XYZ file of C-alpha atoms in Angstrom:
479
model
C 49.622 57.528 150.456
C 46.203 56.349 152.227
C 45.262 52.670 152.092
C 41.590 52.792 153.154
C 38.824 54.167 150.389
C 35.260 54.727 151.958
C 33.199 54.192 148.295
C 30.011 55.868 148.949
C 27.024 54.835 146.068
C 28.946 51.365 145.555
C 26.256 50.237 143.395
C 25.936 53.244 141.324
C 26.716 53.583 137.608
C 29.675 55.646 137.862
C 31.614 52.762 140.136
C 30.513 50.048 137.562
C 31.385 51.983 135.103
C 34.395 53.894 135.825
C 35.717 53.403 140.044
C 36.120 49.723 140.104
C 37.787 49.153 136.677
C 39.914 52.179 137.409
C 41.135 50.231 140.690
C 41.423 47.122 139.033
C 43.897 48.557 136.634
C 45.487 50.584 139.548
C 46.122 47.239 141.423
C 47.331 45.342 138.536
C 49.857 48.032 138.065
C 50.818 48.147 141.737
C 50.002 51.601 141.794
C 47.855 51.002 145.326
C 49.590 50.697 149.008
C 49.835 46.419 149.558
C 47.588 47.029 153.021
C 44.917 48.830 150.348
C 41.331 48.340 151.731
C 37.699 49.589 150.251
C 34.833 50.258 152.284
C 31.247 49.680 149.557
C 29.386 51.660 151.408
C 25.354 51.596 149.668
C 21.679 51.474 150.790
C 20.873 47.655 149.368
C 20.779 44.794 151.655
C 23.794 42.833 151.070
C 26.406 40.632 151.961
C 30.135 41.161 151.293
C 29.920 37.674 149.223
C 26.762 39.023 147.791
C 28.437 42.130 146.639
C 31.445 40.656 145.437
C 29.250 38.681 143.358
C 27.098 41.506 142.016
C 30.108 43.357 141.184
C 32.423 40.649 139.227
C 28.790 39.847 137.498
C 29.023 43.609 136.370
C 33.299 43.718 135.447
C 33.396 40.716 133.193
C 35.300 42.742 131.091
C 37.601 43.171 133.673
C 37.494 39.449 134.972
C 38.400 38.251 130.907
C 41.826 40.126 131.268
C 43.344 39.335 134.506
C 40.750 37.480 136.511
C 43.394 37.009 139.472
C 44.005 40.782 139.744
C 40.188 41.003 140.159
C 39.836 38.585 142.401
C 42.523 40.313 144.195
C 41.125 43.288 144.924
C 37.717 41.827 145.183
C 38.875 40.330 148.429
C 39.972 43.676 149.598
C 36.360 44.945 149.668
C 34.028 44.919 152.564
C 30.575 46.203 151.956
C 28.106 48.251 154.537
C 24.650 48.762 153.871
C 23.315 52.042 155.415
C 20.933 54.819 154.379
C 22.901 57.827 153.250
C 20.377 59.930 154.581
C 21.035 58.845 158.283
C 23.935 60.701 160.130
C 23.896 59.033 162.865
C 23.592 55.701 160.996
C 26.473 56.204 158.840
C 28.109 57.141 162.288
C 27.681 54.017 163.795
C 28.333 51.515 160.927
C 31.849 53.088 159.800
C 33.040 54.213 163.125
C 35.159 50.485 162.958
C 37.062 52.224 159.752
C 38.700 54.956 161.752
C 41.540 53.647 163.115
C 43.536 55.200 160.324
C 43.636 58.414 157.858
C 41.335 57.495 154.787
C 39.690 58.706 151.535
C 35.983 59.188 151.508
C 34.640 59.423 148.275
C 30.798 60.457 147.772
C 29.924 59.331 144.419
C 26.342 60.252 145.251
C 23.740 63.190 144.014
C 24.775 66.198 145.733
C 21.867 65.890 148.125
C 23.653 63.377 149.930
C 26.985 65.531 150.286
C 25.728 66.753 153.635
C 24.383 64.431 155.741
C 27.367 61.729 154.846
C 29.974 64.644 155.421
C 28.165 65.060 158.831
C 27.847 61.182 159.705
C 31.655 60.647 158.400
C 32.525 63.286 161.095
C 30.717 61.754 163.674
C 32.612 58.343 162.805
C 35.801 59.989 163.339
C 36.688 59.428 159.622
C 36.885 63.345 158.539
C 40.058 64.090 161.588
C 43.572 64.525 160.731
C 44.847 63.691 157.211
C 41.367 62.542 155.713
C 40.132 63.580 152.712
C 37.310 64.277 151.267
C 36.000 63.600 147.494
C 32.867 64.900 145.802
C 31.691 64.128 142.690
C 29.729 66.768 140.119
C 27.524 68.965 140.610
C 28.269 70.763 143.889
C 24.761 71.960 143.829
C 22.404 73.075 141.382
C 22.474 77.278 141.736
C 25.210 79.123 143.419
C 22.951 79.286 147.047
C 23.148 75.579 146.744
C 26.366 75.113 146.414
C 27.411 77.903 149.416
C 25.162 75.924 151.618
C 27.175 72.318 151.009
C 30.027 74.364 150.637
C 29.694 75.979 153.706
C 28.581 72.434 155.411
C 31.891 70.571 154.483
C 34.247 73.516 155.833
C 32.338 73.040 159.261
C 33.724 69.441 158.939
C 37.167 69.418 157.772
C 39.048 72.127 156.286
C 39.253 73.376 152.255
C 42.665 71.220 151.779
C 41.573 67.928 152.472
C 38.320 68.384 150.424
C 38.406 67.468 146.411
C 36.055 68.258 144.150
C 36.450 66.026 140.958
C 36.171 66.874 137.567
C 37.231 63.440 135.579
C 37.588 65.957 132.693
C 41.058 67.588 134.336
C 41.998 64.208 134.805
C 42.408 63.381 130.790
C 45.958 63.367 129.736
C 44.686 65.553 126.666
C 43.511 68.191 128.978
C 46.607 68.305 130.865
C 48.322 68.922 127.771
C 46.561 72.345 127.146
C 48.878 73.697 129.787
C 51.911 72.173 128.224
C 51.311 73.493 124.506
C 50.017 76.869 126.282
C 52.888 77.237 128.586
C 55.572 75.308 127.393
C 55.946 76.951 123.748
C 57.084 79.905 122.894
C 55.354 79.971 119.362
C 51.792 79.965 121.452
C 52.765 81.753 124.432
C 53.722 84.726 121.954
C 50.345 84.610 120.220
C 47.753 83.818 122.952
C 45.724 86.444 123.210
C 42.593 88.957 121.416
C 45.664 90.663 118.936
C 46.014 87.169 117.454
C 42.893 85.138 118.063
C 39.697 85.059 116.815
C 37.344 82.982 118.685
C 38.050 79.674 120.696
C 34.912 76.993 120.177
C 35.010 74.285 123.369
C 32.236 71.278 121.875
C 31.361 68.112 123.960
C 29.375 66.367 122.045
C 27.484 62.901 123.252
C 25.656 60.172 121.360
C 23.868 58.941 124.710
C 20.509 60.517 125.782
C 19.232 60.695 129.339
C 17.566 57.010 129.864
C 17.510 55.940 133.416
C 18.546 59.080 134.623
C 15.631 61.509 133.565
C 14.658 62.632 137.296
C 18.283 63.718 138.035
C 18.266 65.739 134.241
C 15.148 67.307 134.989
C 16.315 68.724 137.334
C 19.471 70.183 136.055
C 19.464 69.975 132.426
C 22.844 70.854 130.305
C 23.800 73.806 131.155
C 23.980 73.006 134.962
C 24.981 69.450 133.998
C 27.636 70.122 131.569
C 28.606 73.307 130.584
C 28.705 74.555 134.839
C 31.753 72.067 135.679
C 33.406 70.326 132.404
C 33.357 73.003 130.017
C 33.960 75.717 132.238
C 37.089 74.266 133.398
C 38.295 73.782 130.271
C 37.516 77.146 129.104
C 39.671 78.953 132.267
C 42.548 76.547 131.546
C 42.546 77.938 128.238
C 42.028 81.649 129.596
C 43.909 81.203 132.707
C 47.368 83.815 132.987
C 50.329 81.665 133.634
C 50.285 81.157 136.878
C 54.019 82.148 138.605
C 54.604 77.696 139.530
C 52.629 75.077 139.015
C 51.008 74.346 141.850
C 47.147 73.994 143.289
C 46.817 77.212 144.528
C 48.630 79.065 141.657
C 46.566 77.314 138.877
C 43.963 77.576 141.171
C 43.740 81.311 141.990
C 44.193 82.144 137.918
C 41.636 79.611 136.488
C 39.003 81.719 139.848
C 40.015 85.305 138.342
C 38.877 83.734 134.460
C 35.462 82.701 135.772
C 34.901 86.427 138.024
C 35.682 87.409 134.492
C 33.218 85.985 132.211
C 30.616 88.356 131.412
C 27.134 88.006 133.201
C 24.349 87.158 130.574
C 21.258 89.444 130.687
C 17.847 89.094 129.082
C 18.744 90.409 126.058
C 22.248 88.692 125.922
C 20.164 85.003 126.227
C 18.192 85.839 123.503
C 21.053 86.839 120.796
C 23.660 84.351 121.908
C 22.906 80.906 123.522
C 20.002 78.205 122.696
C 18.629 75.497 124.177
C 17.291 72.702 122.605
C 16.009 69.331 123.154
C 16.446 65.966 121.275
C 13.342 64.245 119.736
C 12.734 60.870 117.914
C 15.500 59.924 115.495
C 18.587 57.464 114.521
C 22.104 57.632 116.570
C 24.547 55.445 115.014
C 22.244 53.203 112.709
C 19.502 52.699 115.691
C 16.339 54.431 116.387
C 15.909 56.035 119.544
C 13.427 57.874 121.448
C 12.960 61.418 122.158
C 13.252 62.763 125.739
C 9.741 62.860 127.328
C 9.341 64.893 131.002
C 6.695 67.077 131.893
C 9.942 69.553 132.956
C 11.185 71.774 130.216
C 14.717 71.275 130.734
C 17.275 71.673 127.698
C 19.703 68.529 126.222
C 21.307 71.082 124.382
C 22.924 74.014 124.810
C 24.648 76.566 122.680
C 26.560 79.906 124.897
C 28.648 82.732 123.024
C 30.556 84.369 126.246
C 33.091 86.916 126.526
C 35.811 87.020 128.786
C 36.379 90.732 130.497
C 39.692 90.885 130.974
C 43.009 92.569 129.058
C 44.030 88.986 127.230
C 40.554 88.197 125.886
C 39.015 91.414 125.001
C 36.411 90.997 122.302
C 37.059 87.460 121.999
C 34.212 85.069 121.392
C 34.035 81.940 123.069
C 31.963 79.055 121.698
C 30.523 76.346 123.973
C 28.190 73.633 122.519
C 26.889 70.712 124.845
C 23.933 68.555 123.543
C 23.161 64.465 123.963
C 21.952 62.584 121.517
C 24.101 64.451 118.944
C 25.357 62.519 115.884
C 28.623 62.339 117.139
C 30.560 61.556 120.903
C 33.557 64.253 120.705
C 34.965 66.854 122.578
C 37.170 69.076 120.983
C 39.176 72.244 121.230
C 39.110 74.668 118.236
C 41.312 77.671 118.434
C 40.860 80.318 115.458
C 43.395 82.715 114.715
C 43.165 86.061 112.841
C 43.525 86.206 109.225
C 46.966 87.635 107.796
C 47.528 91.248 107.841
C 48.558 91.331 104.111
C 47.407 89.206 101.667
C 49.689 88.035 99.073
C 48.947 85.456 97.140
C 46.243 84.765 93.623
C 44.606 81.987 95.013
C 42.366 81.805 97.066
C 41.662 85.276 96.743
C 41.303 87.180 100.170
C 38.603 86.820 102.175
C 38.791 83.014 100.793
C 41.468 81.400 102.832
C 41.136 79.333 105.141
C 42.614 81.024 108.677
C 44.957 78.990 110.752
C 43.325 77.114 113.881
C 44.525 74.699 116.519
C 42.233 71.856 116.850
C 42.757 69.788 119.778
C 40.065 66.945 120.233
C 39.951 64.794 123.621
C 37.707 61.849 122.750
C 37.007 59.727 121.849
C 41.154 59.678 120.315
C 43.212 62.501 121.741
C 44.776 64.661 118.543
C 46.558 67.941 118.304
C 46.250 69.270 114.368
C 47.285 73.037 113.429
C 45.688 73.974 110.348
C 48.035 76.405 108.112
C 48.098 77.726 104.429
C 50.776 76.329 102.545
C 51.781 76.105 98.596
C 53.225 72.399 99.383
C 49.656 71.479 99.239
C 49.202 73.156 95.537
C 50.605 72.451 92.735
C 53.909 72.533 91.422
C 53.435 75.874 88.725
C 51.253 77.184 91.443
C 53.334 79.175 93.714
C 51.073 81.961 94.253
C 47.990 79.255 94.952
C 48.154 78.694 98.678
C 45.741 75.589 99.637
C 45.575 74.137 103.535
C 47.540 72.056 104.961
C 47.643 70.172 108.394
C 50.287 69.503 110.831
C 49.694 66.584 113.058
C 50.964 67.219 116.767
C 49.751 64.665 117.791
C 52.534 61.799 119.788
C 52.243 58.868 117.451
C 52.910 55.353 119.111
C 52.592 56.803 122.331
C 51.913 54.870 125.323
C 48.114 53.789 125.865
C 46.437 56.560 128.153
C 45.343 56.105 131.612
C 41.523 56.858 132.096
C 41.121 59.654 133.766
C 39.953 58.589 137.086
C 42.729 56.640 137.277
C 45.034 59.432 137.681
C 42.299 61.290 140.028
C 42.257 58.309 142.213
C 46.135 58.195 142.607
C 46.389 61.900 142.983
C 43.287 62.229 145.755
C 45.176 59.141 147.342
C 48.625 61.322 147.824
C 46.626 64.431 148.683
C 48.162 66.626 145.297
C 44.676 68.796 144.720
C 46.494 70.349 141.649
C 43.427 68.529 139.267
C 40.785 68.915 141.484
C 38.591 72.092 142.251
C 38.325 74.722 144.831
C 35.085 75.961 146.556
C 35.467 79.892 145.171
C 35.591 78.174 141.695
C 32.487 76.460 141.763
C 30.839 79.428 143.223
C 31.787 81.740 140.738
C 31.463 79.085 138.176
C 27.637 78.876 139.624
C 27.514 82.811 139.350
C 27.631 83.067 135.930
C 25.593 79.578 134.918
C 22.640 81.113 137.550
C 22.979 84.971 134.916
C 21.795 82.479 132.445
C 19.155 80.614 134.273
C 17.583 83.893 135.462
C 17.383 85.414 131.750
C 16.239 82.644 130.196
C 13.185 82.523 133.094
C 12.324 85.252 132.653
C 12.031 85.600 129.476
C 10.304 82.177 128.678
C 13.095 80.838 126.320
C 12.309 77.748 124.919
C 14.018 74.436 124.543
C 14.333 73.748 120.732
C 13.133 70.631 119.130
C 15.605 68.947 117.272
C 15.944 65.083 115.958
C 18.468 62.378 117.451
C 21.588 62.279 116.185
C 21.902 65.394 114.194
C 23.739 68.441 115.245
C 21.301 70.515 117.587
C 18.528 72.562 116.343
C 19.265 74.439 113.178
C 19.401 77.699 114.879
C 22.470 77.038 116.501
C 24.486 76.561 113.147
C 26.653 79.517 113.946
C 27.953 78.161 117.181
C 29.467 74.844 116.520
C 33.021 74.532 115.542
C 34.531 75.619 112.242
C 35.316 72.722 111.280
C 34.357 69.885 108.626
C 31.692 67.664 110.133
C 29.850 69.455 112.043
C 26.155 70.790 110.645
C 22.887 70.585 111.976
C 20.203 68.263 111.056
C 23.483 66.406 108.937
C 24.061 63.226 110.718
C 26.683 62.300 108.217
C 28.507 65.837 108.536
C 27.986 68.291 105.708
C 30.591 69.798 107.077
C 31.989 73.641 107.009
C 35.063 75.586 106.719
């Protein structure tokens, strides 16, 4: 396990947020080596005192629960000030750091990756065991991301480089492979004969504030739909692979994504839509709408197919918007109605067909939705009415956040969670099919208030289930 972590964009929102607490909680656990050192590495002018300072300032959270664990690992941070931009700069101020395999992570805008690959290598710090980590988006078009791609193989090779996704880091999504894989009632039934559509929906409450240069130039289908929810649609897809391994998983969640089919002009214009939140009220406040001269979407709505033998004719849902009325991201798996219908009531046509609902945030819940006559009444027999089964563990141990896991796992060198170059490219492949239709044939972004469900138009793609309707910030809800 490597004890030194290189921390480039110290400063940035995603340490605050996320990388810092994550170690706190790592150290408090003793889940980090004792000789564990970070390396802040950002472009302000600081001290290490200074930037110990700024960053307990920004953890009080942290600091309130264990203030000597934070203190802790506080002193185990030395900060360097250098312009990410600068090779040779990087070179010479983290040179000192490379007496000893370590972890460079670049939480940074992919613009960076480069040139701090390239100054890391000069410093000695990519040689040997030394790994790599990259945050979201590797690029912005598939070119893009074969020129960094083909950048950071000239510097160290494919197995020490890890490209996070903090979304294959959530216990929840890990557990897709264990209801998938590990049960014969699903494994029998997982596949076009027996499903009907599978609806992926990340929903967010937050808009773009303080970040609208970055969106405008990416937007949510690059931002969102390119890395998160493609991932969790080829886990879904994926063949079992023949052992669970990095490669194996890997290699089957690559052939999913060669598989999806390319959209053309035509295809944009039946089944996706973009949109793009206005004025409104999320959660009780009033917020404003997103203003840049770009026309980049907030929202997007995608009906796919996969080409393969398993998912044939399948539909697959994928909604992504911000400022929606509701954080969630959830699973919905619909499966065909019954061959023969039995039963008075409901009448056919009426019932209500069986679906797996898994939902990831914000609470992590496994429901299967079935008919049942438990749930009518006693002289009903023949009235069927639904009925839920909670999966879900109850009283289960509270979850580690995602990165914490990633951390751990990049730390050991297991890439099993993280992703591979051909991936991202053929991930890009597809998203750029989109991008190309919807230039060229002038599709606009939608206008559609804060905190409601997306524009109206894209009704028909959201999850079947209750809560979700556009324009119906208090979920209309329908079957």
């Amino acid at each position: 396990m490597h004890d030194t972590l290189l921390l480039f964009g110290a400063t940035g929102d995603l340490s605050q947020r996320y990388l810092f607490p994550s170690l706190v909680h790592l150290w408090r656990d003793r889940l980090l080596p004792p000789a564990f050192r970070i390396v802040a590495v950002g472009r302000q002018e600081l001290s290490d005192d200074d930037f110990r300072a700024w960053l307990r300032e920004r953890m009080a959270s942290e600091v309130a629960d264990d203030p000597t664990v934070v203190e802790e690992l506080l002193g185990k941070i030395a900060y360097v000030s250098v312009d990410l931009r600068d090779e040779a700069a990087i070179s010479t101020a983290l040179a000192s750091y490379a007496d000893r395999p370590s972890v460079s992570y670049l939480a940074t805008p992919p613009d960076l990756f480069v040139p701090c690959a390239k100054g890391l290598k000069a410093a000695g710090l990519l040689e040997g065991e030394s790994r790599l980590v990259l945050e979201k988006p590797i690029g912005r078009d598939l070119a893009s991301a074969r020129e960094i791609n083909a950048a950071l193989k000239a510097c160290l090779d494919e197995s020490r480089i890890f490209r996070i996704d903090h979304y294959l880091g959530k216990a929840a999504v890990q557990n897709l492979l264990a209801l998938r894989l590990g049960n014969t009632l699903l494994e029998a039934v997982w596949e076009h004969r027996w499903i009907e559509s599978v609806d992926i929906f990340v929903g967010e409450t937050a808009g773009v504030d303080g970040r609208e240069g970055y969106y405008a130039n990416y937007g949510a289908l690059r931002d969102m739909v390119q890395n998160h929810m493609l991932q969790l649609l080829a886990l879904i897809a994926m063949e079992p692979p023949s052992v669970l391994d990095a490669d194996s998983i890997r290699d089957e969640k690559r052939k999913v994504l060669r598989a999806l089919r390319p959209m053309s002009n035509d295809d944009v214009a039946s089944r996706t839509v973009r949109g793009r939140y206005a004025a409104g009220v999320v959660e009780g406040r009033a917020v404003k709408g997103f203003v840049h001269e770009s026309t980049v979407e907030t929202f997007v709505a995608v009906e796919t197919y996969i080409d393969n033998w398993r998912w044939a004719g399948v539909p697959f849902r994928l909604v992504t918007g911000k400022r929606l009325a509701e954080r969630a991201t959830e699973v919905v798996v619909s499966f065909r109605p019954t061959s023969h219908w039995l039963f008075e009531r409901p009448r056919r046509g009426r019932e209500r067909p069986n679906r797996l609902r898994m939902r990831l945030q914000p609470d992590e819940t496994i429901e299967l939705g079935l008919m049942g006559s438990l749930a009518a009444p006693e002289w009903g027999a023949m009235e069927l009415k639904p009925m839920s089964l909670d999966l879900s563990m109850s009283g289960s141990p509270q979850r580690r956040i995602a990165y914490e896991r990633l951390i751990v796992d990049v730390l050991r060198g297991n890439q099993t969670l993280f992703v591979r170059d051909d991936e991202v490219e053929a991930a890009w492949h597809w998203i750029d099919s989109i991008e190309t239709a919807w230039t060229q044939t002038g599709q606009p972004a939608l206008e559609y208030p804060a905190g409601s469900w997306g524009p109206s138009e894209a009704e028909r793609y959201l999850p079947p289930t209750n809560g979700y309707r556009p324009g119906n910030s208090n979920g209309g809800g329908h079957a």
